[in-house]
Short mmCIF file of C-alpha atoms and ligand atoms in Angstrom, two decimals:
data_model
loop_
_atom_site.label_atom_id
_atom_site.label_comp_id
_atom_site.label_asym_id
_atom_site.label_seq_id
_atom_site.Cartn_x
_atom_site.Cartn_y
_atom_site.Cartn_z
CA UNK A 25 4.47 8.91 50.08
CA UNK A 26 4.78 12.27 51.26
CA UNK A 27 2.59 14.22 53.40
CA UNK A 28 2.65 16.85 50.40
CA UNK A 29 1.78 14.01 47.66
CA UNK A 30 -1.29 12.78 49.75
CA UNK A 31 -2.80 16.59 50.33
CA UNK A 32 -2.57 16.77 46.47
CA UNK A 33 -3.90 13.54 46.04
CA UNK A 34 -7.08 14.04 48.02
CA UNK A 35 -7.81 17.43 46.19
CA UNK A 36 -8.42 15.62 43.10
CA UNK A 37 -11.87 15.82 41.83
CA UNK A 38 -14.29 13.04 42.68
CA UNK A 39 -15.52 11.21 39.65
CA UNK A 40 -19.28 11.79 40.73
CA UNK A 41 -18.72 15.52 40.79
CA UNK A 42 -17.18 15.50 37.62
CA UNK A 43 -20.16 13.78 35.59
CA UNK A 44 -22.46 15.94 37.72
CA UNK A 45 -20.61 18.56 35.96
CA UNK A 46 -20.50 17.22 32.48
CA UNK A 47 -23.93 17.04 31.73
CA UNK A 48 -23.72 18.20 28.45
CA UNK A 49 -21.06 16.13 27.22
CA UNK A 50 -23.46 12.85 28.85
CA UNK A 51 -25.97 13.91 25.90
CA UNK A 52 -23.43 14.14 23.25
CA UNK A 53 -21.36 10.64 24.13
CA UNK A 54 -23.54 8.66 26.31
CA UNK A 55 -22.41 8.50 29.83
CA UNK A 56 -20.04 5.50 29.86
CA UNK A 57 -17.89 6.94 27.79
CA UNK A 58 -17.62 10.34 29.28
CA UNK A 59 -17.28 8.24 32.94
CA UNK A 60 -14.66 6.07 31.34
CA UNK A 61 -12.37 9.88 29.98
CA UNK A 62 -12.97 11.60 33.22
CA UNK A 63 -11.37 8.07 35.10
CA UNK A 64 -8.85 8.49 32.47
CA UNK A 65 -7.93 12.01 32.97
CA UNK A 66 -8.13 11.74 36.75
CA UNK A 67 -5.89 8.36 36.65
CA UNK A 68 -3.15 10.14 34.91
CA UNK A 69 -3.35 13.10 37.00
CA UNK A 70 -2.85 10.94 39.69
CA UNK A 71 0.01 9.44 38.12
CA UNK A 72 1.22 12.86 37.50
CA UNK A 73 1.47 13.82 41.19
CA UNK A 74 2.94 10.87 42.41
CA UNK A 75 5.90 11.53 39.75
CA UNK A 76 6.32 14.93 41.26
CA UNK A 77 4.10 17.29 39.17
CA UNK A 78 1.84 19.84 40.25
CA UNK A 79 -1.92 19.01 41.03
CA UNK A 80 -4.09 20.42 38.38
CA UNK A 81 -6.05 23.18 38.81
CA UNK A 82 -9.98 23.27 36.82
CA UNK A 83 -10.45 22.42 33.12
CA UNK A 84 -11.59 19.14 33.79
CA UNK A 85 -14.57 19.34 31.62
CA UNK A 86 -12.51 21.02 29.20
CA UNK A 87 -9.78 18.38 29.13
CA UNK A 88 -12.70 15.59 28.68
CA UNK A 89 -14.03 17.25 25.70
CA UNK A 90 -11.26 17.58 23.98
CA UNK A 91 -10.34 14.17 24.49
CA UNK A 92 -13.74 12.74 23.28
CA UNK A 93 -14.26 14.55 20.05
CA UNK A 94 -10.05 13.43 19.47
CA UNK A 95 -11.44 9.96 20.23
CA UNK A 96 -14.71 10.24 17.71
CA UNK A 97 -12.67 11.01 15.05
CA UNK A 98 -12.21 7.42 12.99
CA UNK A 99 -8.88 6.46 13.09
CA UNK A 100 -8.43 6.02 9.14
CA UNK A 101 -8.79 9.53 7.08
CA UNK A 102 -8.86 9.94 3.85
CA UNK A 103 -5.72 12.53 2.95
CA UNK A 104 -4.03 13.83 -0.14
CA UNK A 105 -0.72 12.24 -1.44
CA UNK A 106 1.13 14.78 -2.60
CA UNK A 107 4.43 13.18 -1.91
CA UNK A 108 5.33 12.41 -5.81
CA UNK A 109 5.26 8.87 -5.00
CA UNK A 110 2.04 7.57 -7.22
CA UNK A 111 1.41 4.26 -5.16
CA UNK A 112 3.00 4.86 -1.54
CA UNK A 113 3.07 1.77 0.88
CA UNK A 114 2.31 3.85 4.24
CA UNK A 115 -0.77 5.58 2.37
CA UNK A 116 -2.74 3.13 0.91
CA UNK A 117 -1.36 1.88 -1.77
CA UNK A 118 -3.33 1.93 -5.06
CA UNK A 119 -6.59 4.39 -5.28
CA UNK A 120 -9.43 1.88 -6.84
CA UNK A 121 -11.37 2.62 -9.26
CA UNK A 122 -15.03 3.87 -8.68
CA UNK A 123 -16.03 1.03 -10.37
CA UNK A 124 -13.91 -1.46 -7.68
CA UNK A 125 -14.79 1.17 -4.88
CA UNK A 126 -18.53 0.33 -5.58
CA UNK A 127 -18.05 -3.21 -6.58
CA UNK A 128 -17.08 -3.45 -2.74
CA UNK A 129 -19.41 -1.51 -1.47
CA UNK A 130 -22.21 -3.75 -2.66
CA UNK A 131 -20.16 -7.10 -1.79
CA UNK A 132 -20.10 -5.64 1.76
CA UNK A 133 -23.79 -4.75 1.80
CA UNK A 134 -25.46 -7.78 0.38
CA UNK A 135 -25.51 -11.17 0.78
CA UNK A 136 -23.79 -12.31 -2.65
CA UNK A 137 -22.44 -15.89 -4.72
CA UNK A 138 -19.15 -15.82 -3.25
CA UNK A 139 -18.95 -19.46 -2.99
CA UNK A 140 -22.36 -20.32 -4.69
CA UNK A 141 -23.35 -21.12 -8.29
CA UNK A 142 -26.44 -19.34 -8.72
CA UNK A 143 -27.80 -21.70 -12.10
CA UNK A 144 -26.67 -24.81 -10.34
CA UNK A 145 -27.69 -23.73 -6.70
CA UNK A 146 -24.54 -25.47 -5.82
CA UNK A 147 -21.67 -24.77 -4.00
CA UNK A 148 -18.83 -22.68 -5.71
CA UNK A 149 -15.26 -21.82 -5.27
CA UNK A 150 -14.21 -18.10 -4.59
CA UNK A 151 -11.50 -18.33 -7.13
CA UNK A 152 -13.66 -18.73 -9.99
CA UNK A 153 -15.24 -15.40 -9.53
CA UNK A 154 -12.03 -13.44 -11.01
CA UNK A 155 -9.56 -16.62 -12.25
CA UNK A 156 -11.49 -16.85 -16.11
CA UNK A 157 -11.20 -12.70 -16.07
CA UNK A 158 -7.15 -13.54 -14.79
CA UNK A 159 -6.84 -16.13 -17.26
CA UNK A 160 -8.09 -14.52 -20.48
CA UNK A 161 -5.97 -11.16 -19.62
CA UNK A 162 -2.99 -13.25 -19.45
CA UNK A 163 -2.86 -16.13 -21.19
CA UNK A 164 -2.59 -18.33 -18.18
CA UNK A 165 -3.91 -21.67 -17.83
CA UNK A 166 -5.34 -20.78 -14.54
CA UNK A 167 -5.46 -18.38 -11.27
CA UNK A 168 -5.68 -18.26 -8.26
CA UNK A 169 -5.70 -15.40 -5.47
CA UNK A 170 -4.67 -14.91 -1.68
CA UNK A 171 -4.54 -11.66 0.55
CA UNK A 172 -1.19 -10.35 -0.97
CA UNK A 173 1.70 -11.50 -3.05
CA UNK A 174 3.77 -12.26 -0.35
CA UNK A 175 1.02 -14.85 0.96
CA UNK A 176 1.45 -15.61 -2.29
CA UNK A 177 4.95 -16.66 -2.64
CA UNK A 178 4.48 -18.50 0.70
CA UNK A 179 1.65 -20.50 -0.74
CA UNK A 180 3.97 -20.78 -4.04
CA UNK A 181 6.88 -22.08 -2.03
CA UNK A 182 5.39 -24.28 0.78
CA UNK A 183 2.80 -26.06 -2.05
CA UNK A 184 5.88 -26.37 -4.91
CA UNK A 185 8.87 -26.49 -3.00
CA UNK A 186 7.80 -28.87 -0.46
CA UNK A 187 11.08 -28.02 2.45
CA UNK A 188 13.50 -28.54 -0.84
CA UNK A 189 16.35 -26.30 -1.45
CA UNK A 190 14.67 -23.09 -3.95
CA UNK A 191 17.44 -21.70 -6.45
CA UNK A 192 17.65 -17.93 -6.13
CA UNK A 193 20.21 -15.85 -7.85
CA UNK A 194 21.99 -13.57 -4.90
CA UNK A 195 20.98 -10.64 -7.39
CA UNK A 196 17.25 -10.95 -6.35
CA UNK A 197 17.70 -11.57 -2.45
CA UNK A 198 15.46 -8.74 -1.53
CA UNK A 199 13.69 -6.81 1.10
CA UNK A 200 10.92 -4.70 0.43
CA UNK A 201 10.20 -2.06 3.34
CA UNK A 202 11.75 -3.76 5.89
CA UNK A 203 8.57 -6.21 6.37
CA UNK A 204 8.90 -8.31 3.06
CA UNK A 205 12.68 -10.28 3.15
CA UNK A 206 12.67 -13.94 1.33
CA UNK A 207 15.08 -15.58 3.08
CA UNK A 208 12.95 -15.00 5.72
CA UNK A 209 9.78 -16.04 3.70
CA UNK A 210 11.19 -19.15 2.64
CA UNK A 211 12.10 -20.08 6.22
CA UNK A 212 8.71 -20.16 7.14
CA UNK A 213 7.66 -22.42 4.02
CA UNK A 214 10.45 -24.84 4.94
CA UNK A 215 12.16 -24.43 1.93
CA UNK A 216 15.64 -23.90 2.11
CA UNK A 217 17.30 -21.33 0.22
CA UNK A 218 20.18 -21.88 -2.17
CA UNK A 219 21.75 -18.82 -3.49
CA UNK A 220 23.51 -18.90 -6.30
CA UNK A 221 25.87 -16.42 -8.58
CA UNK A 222 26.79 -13.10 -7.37
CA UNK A 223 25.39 -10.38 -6.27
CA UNK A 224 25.69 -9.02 -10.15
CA UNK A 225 26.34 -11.94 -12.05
CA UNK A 226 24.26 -15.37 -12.92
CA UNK A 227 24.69 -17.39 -15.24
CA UNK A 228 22.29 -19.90 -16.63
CA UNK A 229 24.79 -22.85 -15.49
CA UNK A 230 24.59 -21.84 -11.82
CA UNK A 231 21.01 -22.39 -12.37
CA UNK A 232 22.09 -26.01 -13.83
CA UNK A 233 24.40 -26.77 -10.97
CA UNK A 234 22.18 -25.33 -8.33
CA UNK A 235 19.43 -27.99 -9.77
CA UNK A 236 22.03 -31.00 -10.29
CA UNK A 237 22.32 -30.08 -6.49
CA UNK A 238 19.13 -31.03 -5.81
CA UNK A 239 17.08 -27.25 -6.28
CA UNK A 240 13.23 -28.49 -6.76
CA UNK A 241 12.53 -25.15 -7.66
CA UNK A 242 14.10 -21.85 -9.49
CA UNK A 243 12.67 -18.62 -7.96
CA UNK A 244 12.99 -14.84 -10.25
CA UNK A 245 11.90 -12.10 -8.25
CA UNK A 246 11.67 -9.32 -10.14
CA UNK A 247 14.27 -6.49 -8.99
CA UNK A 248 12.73 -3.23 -10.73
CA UNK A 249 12.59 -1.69 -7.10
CA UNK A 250 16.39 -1.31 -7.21
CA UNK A 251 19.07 -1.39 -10.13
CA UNK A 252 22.56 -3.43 -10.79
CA UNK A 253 24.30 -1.02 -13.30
CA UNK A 254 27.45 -1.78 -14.61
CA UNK A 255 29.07 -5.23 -14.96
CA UNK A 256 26.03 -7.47 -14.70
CA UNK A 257 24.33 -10.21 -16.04
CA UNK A 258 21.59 -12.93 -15.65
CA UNK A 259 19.85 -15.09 -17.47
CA UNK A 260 16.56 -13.87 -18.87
CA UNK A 261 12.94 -15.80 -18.60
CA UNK A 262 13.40 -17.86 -22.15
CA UNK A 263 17.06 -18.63 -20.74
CA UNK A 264 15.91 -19.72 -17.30
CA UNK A 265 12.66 -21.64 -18.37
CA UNK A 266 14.80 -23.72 -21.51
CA UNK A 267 16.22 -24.99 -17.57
CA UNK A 268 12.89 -25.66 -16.40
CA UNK A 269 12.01 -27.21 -19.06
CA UNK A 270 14.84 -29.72 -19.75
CA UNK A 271 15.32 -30.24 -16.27
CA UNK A 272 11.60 -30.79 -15.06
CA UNK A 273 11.91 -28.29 -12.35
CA UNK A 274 9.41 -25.43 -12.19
CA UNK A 275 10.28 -21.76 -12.75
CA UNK A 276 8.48 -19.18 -11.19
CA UNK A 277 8.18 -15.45 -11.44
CA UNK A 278 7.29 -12.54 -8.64
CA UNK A 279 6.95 -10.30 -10.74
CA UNK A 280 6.04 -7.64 -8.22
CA UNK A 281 4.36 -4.75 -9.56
CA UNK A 282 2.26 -7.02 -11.84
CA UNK A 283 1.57 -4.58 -15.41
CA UNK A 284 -0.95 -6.15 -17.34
CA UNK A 285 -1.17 -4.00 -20.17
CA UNK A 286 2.30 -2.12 -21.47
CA UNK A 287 3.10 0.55 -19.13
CA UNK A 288 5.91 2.40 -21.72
CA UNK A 289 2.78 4.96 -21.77
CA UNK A 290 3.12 5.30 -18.34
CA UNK A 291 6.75 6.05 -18.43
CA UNK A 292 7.98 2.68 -17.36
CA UNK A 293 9.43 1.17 -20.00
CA UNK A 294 10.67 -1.90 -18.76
CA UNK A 295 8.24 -3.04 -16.86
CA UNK A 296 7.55 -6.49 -18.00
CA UNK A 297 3.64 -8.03 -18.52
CA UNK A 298 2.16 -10.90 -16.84
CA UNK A 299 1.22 -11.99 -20.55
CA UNK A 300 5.03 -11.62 -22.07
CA UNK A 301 6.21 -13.48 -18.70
CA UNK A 302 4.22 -16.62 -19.37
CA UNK A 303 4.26 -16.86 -22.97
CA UNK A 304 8.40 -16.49 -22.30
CA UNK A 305 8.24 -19.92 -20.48
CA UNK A 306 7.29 -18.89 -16.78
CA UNK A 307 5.43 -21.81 -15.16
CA UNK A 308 3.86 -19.08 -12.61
CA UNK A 309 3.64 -15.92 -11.98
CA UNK A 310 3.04 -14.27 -8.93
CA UNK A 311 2.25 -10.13 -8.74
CA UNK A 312 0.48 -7.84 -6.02
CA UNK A 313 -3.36 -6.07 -6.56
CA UNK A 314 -2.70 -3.12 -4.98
CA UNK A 315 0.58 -1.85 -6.93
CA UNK A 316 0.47 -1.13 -10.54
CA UNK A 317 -2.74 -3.27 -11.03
CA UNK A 318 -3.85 -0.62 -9.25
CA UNK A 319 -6.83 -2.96 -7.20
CA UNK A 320 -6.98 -4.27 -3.78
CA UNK A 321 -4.77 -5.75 -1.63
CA UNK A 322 -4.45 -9.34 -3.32
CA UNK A 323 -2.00 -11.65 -4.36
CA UNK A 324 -2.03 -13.24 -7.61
CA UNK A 325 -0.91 -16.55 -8.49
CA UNK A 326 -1.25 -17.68 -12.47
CA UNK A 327 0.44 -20.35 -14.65
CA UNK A 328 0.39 -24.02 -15.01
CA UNK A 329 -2.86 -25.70 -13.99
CA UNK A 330 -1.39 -28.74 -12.22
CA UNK A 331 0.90 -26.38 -10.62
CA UNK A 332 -1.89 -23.51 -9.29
CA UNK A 333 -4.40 -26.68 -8.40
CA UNK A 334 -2.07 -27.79 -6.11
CA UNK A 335 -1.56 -24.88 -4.62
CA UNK A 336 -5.62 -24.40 -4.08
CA UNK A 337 -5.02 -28.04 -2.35
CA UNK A 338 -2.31 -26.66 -0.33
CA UNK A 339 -4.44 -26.07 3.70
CA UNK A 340 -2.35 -22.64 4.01
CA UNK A 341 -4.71 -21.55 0.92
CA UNK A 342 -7.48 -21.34 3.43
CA UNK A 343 -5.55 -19.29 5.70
CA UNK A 344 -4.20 -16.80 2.87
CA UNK A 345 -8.00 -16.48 1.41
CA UNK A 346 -9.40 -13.29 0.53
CA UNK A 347 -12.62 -11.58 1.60
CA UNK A 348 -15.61 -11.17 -0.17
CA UNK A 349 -14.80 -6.92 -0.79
CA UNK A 350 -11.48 -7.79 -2.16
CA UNK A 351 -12.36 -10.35 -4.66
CA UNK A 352 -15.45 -7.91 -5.71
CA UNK A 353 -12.95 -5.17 -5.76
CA UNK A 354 -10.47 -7.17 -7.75
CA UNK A 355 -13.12 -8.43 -10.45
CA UNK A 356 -14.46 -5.24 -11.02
CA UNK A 357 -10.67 -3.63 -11.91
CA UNK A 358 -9.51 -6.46 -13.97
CA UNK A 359 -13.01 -6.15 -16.15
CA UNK A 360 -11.49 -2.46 -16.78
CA UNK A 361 -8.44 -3.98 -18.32
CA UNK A 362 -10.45 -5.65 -21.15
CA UNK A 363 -10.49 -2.49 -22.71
CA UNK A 364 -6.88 -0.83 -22.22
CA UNK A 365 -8.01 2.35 -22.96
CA UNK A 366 -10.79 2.38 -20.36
CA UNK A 367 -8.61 0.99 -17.65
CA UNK A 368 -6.13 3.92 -17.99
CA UNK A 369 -8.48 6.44 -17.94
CA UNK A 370 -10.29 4.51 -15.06
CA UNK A 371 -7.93 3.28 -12.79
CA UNK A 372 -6.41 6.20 -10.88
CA UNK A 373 -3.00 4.56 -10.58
CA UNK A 374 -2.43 3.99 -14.58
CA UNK A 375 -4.53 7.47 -15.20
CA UNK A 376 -1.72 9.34 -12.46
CA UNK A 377 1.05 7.76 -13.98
CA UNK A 378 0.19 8.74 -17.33
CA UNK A 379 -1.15 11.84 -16.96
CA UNK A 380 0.64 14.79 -18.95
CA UNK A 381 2.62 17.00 -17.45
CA UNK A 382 1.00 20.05 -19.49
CA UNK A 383 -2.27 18.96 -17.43
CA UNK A 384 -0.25 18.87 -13.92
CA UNK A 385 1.41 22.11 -14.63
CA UNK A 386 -2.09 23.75 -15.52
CA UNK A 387 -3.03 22.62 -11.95
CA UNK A 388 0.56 23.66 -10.36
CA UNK A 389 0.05 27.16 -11.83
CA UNK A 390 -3.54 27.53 -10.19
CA UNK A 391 -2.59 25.95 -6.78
CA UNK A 392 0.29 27.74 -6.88
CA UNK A 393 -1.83 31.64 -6.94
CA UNK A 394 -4.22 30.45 -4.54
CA UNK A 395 -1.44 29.45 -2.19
CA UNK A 396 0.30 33.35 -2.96
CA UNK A 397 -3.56 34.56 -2.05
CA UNK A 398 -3.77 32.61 1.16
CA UNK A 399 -0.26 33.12 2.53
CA UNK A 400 -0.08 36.67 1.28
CA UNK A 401 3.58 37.76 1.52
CA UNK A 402 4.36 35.21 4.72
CA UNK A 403 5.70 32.61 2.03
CA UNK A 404 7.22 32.40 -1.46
CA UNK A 405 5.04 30.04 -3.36
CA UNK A 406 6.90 28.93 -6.93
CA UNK A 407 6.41 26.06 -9.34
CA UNK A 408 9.24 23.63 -9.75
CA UNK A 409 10.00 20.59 -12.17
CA UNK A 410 10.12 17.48 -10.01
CA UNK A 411 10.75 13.86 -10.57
CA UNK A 412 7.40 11.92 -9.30
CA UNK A 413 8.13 7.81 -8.64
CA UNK A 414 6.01 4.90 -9.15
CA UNK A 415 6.94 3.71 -5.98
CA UNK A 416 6.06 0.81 -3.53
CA UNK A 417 9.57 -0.12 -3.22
CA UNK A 418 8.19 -2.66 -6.71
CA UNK A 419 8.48 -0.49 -9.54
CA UNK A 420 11.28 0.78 -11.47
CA UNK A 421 12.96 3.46 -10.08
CA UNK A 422 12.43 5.47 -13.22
CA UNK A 423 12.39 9.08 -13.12
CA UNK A 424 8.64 10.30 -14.37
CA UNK A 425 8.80 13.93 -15.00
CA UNK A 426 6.08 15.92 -12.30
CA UNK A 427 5.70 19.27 -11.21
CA UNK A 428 5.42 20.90 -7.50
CA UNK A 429 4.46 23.67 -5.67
CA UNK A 430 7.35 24.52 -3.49
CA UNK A 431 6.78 27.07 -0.62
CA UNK A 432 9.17 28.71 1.70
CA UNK A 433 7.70 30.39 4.35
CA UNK A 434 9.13 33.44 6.34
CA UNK A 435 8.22 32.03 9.44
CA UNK A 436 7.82 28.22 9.45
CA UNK A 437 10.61 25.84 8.61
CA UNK A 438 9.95 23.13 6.02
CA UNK A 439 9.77 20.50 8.66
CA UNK A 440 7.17 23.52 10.36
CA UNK A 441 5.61 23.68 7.20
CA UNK A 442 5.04 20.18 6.77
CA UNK A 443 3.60 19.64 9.93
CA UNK A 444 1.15 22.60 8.90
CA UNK A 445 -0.15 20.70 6.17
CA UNK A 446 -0.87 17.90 7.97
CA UNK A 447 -2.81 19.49 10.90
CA UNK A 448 -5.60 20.37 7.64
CA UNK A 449 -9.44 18.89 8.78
CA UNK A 450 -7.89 16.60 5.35
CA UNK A 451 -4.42 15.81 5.89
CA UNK A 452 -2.16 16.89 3.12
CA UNK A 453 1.30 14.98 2.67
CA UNK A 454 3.98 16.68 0.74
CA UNK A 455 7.92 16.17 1.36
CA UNK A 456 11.23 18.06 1.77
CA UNK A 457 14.23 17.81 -0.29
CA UNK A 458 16.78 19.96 -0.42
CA UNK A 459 15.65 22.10 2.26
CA UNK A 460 12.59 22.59 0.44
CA UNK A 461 8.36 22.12 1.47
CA UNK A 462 7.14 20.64 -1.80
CA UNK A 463 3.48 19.14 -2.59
CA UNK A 464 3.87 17.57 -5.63
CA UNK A 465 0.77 17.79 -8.11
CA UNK A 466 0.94 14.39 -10.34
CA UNK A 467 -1.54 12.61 -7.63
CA UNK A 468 -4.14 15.72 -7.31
CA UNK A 469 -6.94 15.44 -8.71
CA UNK A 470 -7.41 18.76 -9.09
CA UNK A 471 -6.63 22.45 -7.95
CA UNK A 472 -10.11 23.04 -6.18
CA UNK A 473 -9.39 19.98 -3.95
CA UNK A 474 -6.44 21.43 -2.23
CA UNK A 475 -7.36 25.07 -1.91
CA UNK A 476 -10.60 23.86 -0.42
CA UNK A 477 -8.98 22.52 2.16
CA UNK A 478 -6.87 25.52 2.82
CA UNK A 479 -10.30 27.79 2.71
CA UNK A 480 -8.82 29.38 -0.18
CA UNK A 481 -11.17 30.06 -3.19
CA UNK A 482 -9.89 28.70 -6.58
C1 PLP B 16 5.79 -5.77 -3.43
C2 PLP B 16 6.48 -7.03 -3.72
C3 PLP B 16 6.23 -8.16 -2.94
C4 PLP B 16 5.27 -8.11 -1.77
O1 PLP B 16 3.98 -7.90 -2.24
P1 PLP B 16 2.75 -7.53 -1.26
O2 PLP B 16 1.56 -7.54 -2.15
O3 PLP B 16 3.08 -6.22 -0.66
O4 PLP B 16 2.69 -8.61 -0.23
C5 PLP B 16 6.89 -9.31 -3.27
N1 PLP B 16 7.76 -9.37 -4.30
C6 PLP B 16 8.03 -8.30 -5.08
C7 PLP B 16 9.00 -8.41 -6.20
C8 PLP B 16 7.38 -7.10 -4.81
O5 PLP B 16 7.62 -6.04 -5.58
#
């Protein structure tokens, strides 16, 4: 080390003179925490110098403050998705119901009968809690849940395929957001994977072959997240489960998105039920909580009760179990869906994707002046038809007509913009397409909530 580097080095602040200095900050954060920042700062400056930099000057105190109040913020915020996509992987998925929300709270607070039958004063099983709710809103013999529905399919395909060769139709090899691919899935399990068909075509005698090949199991996954147009074909459930059936080998279903009610009011048309999937011949049926369920993060397994008690044999069941909040979460939403009505008008995921688009262009028009009162004659504020997607990379990438607020501003570029709008105390997420900042008003609750954030008045 230079001569240079060590002067620098021994000008450095003392850590003892710095915490004599920070007195204030000692009140507000304790003292080891505002020792451990100022070690931190002074650590990197040294780091700093002995890469070549410059030995800095005051603004010690200054530096630590900032960090700590960074630091106290918690790490998870609550934001506003105003990206057009209604149930968006990266930001959160679903929004519960208050109902859910406060079904959780109280699960978390309390002690409570998650594995305890309070007549009997015996012990219970977790699954009961929210199976009889699963089984009477679609028709299955019986349920079962785990933390998501891809611990679900590994449950599905370690308990039923058992390291035999699974029979999926090339068609359905997915990957969902780069996390989620089955071959990969079924490696895990054991099971080996026989594709079968083509990429656009399957026929129900590949399905015959595949099993008179020794397949122990036929696997339909659901491909609503993307579309084969054009020359294609595949069997459909009735097709695929007369197979099951005269064969003896087990069909089952991810279904994905998991609709339990008919979503063509919610502008998905072909989104198939849990119900209609069963009572077509599916032996189970495996769909997420947290997409168009619009719950918590679950998995849900139901069919065939030899089948699904197997699986709750299976050890990896154990491992894949949910927590006490998410099964109080999930009975609480799927008591909503006894009465269809109430569960779209209580469960924010059904209630965005059906709301009008009269409503969300009432709400454009009066974001839209208070953004044209806050930005003055820095930015263009207009409204603009959009298209708005289910989303989650599991529903059908149907077009559901939205409107935005689009705003081009005289001195920020969109990517400027959008940055902007995410420095607010509550984040807010829009998008750019063609060149253009967008917030797109399907997801907001209403006008107030945005312009309060901006300071603007409504
Ligand atoms: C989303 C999805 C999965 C994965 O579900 P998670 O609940 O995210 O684990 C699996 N299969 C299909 C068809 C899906 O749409």
């Amino acid at each position: 080390m230079t001569d240079d580097v060590n002067e620098k080095l021994r000008s450095l602040p003392s850590i003892d003179r710095l915490v004599a200095e920070a007195s204030e900050l000692v009140v507000t954060y304790g003292r080891p925490r505002v020792v451990e920042t100022l070690r931190t700062l002074i650590a990197e400056a040294r780091r700093g110098v002995i890469a070549g930099g410059p030995t800095p000057g005051d603004g010690w105190i200054e530096a630590a403050t900032r960090r700590l109040s960074d630091t106290d913020k918690p790490a998870l915020t609550p934001l506003l998705n105003l990206t057009g996509v209604v149930v968006h992987t990266n930001l959160g998925r679903a929004v519960m119901a208050e109902e859910a929300a406060r079904a959780a709270y109280n699960a978390a607070r309390n002690n409570i009968n998650l594995e305890y039958r309070v007549g009997e004063g015996k012990r219970g099983d977790r699954d009961e809690l929210v199976a009889d709710l699963l089984t009477e809103l679609t028709g299955a013999e019986s349920a079962t849940v785990v933390n998501n529905n891809a611990a679900a399919l590994l449950l599905v395909l370690n308990t039923l395929a058992d390291g035999q060769p699974v029979a999926v139709s090339r068609g359905e090899l997915i990957e969902i957001g780069g996390s989620f691919r089955l071959p990969e899935i079924m490696g895990i399990t054991g099971a080996t994977l026989m594709e079968i068909g083509t990429t656009n075509r399957t026929h129900v005698a590949d399905y015959e072959r595949a099993i008179a090949d020794g397949a122990r199991l036929i696997l339909r996954v659901h491909t609503s997240n993307y579309r084969l147009v054009g020359f294609t074909s595949t069997p459909s459930t009735r097709e695929l489960a007369a197979v099951a059936r005269r064969t003896g080998v087990p069909l089952v279903v991810d279904l994905g998105a998991g609709a339990l009610i008919d979503t063509s009011p919610l502008g998905l048309p072909d989104e198939p039920t849990i119900r209609q999937t069963l009572a077509d011949g599916a032996d189970v049926v495996t769909v997420s909580g947290d997409k168009l369920l619009g719950g918590p993060q679950a998995g849900i397994v139901v069919g065939d009760k030899g089948l699904v008690d197997r699986m709750k044999k299976n050890h990896l069941k154990r491992a894949l179990r949910c927590d006490k909040m998410t099964i109080a979460a999930l009975e609480a939403t799927l008591r909503l869906y006894r009465d269809p009505a109430e569960a779209l008008a209580a469960i924010p995921t059904l209630a965005r994707l059906a709301r009008p688009v009269a409503e969300i262009q009432r709400v454009a028009e009066e974001v839209a002046a208070g953004m044209r009162r806050h930005f003055g004659d820095m930015a263009e504020v207009s409204v603009i038809d959009d298209v708005a997607r289910a989303g989650s990379g599991s529903l059908p990438e149907v077009d559901i007509p939205s409107v935005s607020v689009a705003i081009r501003h005289k001195e920020k570029s969109p990517d400027e913009l959008a940055v902007w709008f995410r420095r607010r105390p509550t984040p807010v997420i829009g998008r750019i397409e063609n060149d253009l900042f967008r917030l797109d008003m399907r997801c907001l609750e209403s006008a107030k909530s945005l312009l309060d954030i901006l300071g603007v008045a409504s």
